[in-house]
mmCIF file of C-alpha atoms in Angstrom:
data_model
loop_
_atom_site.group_PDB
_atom_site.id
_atom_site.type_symbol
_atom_site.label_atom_id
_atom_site.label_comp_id
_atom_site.label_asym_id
_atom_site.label_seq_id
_atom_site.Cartn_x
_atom_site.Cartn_y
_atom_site.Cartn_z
ATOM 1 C CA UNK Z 1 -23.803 -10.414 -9.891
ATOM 2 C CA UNK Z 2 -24.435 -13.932 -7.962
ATOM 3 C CA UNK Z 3 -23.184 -15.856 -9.975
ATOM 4 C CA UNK Z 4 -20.223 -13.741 -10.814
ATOM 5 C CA UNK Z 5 -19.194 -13.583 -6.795
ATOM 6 C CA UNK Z 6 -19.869 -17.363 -6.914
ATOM 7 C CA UNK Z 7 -17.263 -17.985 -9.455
ATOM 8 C CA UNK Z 8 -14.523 -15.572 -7.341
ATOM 9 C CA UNK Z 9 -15.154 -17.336 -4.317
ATOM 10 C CA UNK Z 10 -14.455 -20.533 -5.955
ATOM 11 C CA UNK Z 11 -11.577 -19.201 -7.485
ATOM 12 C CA UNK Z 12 -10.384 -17.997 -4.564
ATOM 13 C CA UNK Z 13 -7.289 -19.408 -2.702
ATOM 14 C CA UNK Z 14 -8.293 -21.205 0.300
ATOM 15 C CA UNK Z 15 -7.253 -19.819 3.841
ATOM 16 C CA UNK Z 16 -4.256 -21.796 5.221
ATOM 17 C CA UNK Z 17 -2.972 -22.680 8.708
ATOM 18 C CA UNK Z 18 -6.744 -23.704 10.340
ATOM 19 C CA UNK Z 19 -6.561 -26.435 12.455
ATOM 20 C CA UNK Z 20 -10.220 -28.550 11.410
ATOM 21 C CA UNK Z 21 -12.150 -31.258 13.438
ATOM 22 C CA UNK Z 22 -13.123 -34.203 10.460
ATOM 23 C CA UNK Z 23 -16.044 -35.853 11.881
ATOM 24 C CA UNK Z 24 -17.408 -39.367 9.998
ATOM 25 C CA UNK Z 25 -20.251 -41.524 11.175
ATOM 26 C CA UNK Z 26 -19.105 -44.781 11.699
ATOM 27 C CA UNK Z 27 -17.274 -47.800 9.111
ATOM 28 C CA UNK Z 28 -19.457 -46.895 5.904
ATOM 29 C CA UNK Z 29 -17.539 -48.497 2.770
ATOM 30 C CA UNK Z 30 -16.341 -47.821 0.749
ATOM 31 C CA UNK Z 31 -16.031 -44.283 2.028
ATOM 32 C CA UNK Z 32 -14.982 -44.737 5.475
ATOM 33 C CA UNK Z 33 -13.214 -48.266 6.793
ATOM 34 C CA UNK Z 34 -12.088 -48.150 10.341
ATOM 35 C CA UNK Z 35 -13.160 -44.858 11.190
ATOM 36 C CA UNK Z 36 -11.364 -42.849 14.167
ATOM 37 C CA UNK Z 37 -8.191 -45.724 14.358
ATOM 38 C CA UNK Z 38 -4.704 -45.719 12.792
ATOM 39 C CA UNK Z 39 -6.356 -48.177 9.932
ATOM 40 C CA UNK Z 40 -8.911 -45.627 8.744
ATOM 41 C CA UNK Z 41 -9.471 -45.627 5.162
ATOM 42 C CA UNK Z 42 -11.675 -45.189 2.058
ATOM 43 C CA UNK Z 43 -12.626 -42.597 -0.735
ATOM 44 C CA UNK Z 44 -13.923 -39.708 2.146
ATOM 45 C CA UNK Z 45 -10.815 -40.353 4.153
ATOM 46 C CA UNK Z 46 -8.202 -39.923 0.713
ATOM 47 C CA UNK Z 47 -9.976 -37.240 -0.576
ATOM 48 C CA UNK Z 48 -10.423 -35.373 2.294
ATOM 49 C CA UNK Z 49 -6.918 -35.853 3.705
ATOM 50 C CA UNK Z 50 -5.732 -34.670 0.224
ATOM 51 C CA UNK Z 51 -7.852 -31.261 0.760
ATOM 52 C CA UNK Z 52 -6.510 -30.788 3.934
ATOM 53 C CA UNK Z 53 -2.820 -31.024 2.450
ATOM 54 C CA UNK Z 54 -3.342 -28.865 -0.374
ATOM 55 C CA UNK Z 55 -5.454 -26.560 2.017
ATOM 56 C CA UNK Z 56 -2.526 -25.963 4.769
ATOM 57 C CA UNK Z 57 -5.363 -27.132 7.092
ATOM 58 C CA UNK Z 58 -3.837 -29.171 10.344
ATOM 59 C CA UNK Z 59 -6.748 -31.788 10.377
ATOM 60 C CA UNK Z 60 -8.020 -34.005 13.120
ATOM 61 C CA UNK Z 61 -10.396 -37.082 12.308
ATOM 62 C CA UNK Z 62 -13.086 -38.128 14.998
ATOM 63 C CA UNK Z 63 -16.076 -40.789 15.052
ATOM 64 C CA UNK Z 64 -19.254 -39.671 16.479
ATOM 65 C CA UNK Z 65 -22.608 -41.512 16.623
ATOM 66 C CA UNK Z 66 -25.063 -40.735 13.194
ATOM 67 C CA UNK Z 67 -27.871 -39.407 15.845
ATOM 68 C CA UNK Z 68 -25.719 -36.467 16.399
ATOM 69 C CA UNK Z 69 -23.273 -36.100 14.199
ATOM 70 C CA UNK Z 70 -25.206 -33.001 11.731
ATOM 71 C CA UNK Z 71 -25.625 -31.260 15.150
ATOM 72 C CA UNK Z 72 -22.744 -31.372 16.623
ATOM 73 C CA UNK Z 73 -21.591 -29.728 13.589
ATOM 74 C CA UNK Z 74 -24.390 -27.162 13.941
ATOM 75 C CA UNK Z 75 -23.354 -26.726 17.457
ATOM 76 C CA UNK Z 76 -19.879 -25.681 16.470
ATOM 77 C CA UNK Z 77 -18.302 -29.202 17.793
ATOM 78 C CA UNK Z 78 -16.888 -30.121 14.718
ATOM 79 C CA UNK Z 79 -15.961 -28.056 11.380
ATOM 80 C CA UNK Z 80 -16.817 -31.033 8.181
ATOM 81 C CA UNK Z 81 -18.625 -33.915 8.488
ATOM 82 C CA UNK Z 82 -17.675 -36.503 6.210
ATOM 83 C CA UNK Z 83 -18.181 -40.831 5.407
ATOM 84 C CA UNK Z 84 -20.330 -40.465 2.361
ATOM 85 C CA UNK Z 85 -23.292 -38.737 3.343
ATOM 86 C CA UNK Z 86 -25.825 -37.296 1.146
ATOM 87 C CA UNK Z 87 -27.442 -34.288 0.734
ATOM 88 C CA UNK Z 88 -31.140 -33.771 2.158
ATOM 89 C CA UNK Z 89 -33.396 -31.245 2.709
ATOM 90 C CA UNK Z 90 -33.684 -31.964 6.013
ATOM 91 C CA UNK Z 91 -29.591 -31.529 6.589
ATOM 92 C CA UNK Z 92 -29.746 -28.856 4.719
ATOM 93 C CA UNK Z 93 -31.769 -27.034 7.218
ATOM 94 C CA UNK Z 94 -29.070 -27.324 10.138
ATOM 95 C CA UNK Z 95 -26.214 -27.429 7.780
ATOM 96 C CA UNK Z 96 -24.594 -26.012 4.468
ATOM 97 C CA UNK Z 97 -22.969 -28.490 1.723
ATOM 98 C CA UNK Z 98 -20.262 -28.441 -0.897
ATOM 99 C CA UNK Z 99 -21.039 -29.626 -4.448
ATOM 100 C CA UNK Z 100 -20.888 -33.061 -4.404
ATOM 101 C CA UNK Z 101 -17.905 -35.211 -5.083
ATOM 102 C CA UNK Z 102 -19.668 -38.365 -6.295
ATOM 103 C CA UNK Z 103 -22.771 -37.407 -8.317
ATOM 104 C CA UNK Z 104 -25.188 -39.689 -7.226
ATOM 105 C CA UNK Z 105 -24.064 -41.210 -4.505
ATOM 106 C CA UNK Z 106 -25.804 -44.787 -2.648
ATOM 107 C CA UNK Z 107 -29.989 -43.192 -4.241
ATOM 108 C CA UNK Z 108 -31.748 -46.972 -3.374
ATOM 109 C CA UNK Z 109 -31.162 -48.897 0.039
ATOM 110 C CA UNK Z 110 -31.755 -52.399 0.255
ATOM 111 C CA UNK Z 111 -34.433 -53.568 2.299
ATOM 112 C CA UNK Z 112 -33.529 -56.692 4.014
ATOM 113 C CA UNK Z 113 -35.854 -59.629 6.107
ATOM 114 C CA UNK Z 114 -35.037 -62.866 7.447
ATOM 115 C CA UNK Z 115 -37.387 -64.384 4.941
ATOM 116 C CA UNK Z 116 -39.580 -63.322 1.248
ATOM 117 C CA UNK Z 117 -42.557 -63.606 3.028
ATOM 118 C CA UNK Z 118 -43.079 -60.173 4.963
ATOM 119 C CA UNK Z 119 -46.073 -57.829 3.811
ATOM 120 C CA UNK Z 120 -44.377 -54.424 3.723
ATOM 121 C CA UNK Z 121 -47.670 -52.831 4.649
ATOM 122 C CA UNK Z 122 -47.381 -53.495 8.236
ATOM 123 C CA UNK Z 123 -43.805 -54.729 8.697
ATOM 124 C CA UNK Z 124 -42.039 -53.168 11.234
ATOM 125 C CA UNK Z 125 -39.109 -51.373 9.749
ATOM 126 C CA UNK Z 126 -35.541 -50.787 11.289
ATOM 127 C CA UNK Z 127 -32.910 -48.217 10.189
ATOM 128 C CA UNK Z 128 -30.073 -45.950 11.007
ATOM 129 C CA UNK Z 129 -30.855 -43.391 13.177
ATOM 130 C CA UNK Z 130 -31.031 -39.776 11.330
ATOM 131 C CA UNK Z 131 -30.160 -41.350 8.287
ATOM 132 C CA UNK Z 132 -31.729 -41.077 4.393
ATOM 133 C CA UNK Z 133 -32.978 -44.376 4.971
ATOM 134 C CA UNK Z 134 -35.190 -42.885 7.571
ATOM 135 C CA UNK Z 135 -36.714 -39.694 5.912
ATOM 136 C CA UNK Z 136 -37.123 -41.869 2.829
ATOM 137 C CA UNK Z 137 -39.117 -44.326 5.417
ATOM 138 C CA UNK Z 138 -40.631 -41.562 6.836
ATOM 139 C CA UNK Z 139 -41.328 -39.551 3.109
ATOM 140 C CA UNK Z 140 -43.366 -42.992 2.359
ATOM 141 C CA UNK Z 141 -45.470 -43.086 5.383
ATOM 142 C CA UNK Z 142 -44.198 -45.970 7.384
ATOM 143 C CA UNK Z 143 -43.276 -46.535 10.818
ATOM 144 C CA UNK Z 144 -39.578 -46.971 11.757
ATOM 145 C CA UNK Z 145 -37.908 -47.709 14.412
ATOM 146 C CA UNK Z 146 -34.044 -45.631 14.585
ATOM 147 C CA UNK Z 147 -30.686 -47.678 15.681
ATOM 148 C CA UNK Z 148 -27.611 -45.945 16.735
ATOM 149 C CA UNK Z 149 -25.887 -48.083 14.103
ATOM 150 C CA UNK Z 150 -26.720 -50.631 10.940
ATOM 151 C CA UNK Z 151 -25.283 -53.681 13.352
ATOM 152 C CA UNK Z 152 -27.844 -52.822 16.088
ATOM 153 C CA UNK Z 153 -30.451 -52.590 13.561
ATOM 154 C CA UNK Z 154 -29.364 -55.923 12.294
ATOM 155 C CA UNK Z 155 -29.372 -57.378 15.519
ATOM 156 C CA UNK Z 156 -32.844 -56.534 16.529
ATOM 157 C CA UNK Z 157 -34.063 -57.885 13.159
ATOM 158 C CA UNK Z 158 -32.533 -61.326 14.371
ATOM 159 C CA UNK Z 159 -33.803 -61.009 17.873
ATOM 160 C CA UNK Z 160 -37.213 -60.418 16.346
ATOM 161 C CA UNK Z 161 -37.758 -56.941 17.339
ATOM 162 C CA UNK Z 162 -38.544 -55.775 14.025
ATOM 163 C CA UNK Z 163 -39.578 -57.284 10.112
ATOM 164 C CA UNK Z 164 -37.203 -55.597 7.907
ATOM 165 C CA UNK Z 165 -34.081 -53.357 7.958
ATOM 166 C CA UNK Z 166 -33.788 -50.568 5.185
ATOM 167 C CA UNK Z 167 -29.987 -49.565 4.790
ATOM 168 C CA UNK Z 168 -27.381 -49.207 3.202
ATOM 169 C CA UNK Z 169 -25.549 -52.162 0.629
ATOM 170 C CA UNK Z 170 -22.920 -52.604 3.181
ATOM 171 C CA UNK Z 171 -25.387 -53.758 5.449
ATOM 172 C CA UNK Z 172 -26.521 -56.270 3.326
ATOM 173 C CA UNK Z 173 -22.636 -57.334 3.403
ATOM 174 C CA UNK Z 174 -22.455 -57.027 7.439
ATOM 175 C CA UNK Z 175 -25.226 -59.396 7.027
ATOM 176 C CA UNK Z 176 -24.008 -62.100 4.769
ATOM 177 C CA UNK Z 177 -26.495 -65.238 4.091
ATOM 178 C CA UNK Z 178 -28.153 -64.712 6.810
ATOM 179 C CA UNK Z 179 -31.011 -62.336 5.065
ATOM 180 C CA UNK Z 180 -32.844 -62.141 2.114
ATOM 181 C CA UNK Z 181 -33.134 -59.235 0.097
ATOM 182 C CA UNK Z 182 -36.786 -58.459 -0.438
ATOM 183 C CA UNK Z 183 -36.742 -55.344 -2.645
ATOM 184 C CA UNK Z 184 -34.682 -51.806 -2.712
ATOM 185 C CA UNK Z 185 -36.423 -48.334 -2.087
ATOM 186 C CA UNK Z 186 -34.896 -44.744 -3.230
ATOM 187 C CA UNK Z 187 -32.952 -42.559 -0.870
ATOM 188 C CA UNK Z 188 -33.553 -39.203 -2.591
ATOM 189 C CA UNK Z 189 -29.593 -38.523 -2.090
ATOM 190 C CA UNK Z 190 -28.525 -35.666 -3.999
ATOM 191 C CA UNK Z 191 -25.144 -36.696 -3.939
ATOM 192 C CA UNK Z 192 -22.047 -37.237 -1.712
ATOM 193 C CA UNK Z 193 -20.802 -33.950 -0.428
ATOM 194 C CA UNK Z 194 -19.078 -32.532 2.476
ATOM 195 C CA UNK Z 195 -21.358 -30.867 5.069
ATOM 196 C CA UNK Z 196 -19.524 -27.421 6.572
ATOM 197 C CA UNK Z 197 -21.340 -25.668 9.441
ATOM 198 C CA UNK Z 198 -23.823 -22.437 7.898
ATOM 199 C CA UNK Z 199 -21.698 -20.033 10.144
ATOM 200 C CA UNK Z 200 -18.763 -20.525 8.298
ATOM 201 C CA UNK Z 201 -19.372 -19.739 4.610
ATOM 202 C CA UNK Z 202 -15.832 -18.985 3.832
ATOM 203 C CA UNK Z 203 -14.570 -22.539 4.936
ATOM 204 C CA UNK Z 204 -17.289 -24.046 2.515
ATOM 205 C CA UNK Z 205 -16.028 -21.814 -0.610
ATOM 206 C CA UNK Z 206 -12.188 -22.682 0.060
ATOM 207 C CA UNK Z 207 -13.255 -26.633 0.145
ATOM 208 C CA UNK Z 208 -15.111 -26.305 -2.981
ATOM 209 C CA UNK Z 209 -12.451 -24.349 -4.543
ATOM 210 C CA UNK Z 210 -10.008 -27.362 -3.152
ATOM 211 C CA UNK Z 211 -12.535 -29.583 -4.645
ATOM 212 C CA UNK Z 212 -12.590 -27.826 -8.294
ATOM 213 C CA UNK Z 213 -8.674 -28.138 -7.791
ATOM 214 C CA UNK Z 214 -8.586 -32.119 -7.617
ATOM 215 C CA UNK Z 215 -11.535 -32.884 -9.936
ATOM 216 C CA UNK Z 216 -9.721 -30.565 -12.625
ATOM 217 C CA UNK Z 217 -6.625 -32.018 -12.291
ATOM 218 C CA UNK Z 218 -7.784 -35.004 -12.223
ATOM 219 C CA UNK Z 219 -6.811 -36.481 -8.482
ATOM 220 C CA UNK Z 220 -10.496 -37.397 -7.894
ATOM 221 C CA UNK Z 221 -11.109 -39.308 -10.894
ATOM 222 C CA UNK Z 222 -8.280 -41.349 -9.584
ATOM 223 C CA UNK Z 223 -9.595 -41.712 -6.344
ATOM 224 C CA UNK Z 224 -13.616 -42.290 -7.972
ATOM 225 C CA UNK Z 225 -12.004 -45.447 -9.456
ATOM 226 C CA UNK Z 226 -9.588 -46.879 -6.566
ATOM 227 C CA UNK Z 227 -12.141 -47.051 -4.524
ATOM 228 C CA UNK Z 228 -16.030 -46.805 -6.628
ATOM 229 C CA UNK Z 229 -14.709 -49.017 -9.529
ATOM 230 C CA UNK Z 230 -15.598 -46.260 -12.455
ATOM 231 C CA UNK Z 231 -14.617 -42.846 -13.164
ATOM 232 C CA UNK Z 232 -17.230 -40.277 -12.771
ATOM 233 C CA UNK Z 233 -15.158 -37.425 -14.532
ATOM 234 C CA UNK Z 234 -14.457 -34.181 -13.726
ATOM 235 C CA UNK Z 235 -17.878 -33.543 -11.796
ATOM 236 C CA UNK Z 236 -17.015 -30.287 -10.077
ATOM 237 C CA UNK Z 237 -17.097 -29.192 -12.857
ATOM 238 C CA UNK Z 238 -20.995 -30.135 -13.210
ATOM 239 C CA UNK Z 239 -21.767 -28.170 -10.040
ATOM 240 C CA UNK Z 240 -23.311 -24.647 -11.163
ATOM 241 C CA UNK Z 241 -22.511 -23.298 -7.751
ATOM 242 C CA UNK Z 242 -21.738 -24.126 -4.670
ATOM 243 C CA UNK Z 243 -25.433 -23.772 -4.124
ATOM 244 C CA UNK Z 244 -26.215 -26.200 -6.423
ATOM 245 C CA UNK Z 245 -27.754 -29.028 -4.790
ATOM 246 C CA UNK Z 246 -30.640 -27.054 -3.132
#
């Protein structure tokens, strides 16, 4: 009987009309370049504009800082947060997620020094504030120290203030030749998805329902290579349920 309700409510036609608050975290390519400006791009920012035209939705896109973006979303602030994200465990206890658009998403993070010759025992370890870099730190027992953004993490790395940043690849591009990649670590992401507030359940079944719509017809294999370099297929169609990732 679950699953059977699942199925209708992915079937389901989407509401139409809502006006939606699109929230991303900051410039995280390739899924979000120039976030919250006239210039904004990427995969999140195409696929999700296409869901809000298919939807009916009249969508607004804002920026807000990573340490708060999950609970302003909680809070009601915000209806989908969006820039690539993966799931967690640890989101997933403020906030509900659709089934994920890009199967595995970024699952290592680079970790990143001035020089080879840091003992990762007792370096001191920088990374984006509520981030997977940081509960993948923090699943492996080390001391971090949270930045509002990669750059500021960067920056203190420079300055001294800490040994080694863990983040994301385009970090290591922000950076350029002026680090040295000591080694890469897991994330645990479960995937790219879209992260809908748990008080509205009937938002998260029309998105997935949009979602099932694109992968299908094949819009988001389109967009998978534009902007990943490889098509990942029709992977909606590999989500059980809209449950799935938990």
């Amino acid at each position: 009987m679950m699953r059977f309700a699942i199925i209708l409510a992915l079937l389901a036609p989407p509401a139409t009309g809502q006006d939606l608050t699109i929230a991303t975290g900051g410039h995280y390519p390739p899924y979000i370049f120039n976030p919250s400006t006239a210039e904004a791009t990427g995969l999140d920012k195409a696929l999700v504009d296409e869901l809000c035209d298919r939807g009916g939705y009249s969508c607004t896109w804002v920026d807000l800082p990573m340490g708060d973006i999950f609970q302003a979303l909680a809070r009601g602030d915000v209806d989908v947060v969006t820039g690539g994200f993966g799931y967690s465990a640890a989101r997933d206890d403020i906030v509900d997620f659709t089934c994920p658009y890009v199967s595995s998403g970024d699952d290592t993070g680079d970790l990143m020094a001035l020089s080879d010759d840091i003992d990762l025992n007792t370096a001191r370890i920088g990374v984006l504030d509520q981030s997977l870099y940081q509960s993948a730190m923090a699943q492996a027992g080390r001391s971090t120290k949270a930045y509002p953004t990669e750059e500021a993490a960067l920056a203190a790395l420079t300055q001294g203030e800490i040994d080694v940043v863990f983040g994301s690849h385009n970090a290591r591009l922000l950076a350029g030749d002026s680090i040295t990649i000591i080694g890469t670590y897991p994330t645990f992401s479960g995937g790219s998805a879209l992260a809908i507030s748990e008080t509205a359940p009937q938002l998260r079944a029309d998105l997935d329902a949009l979602l099932a719509e694109v992968s299908a017809d094949g819009t988001l294999s389109r967009l998978h290579v534009q902007w990943l370099g490889s098509d990942q297929g029709d992977v909606i169609a590999r989500c059980n349920d809209i449950n799935a990732l938990t």
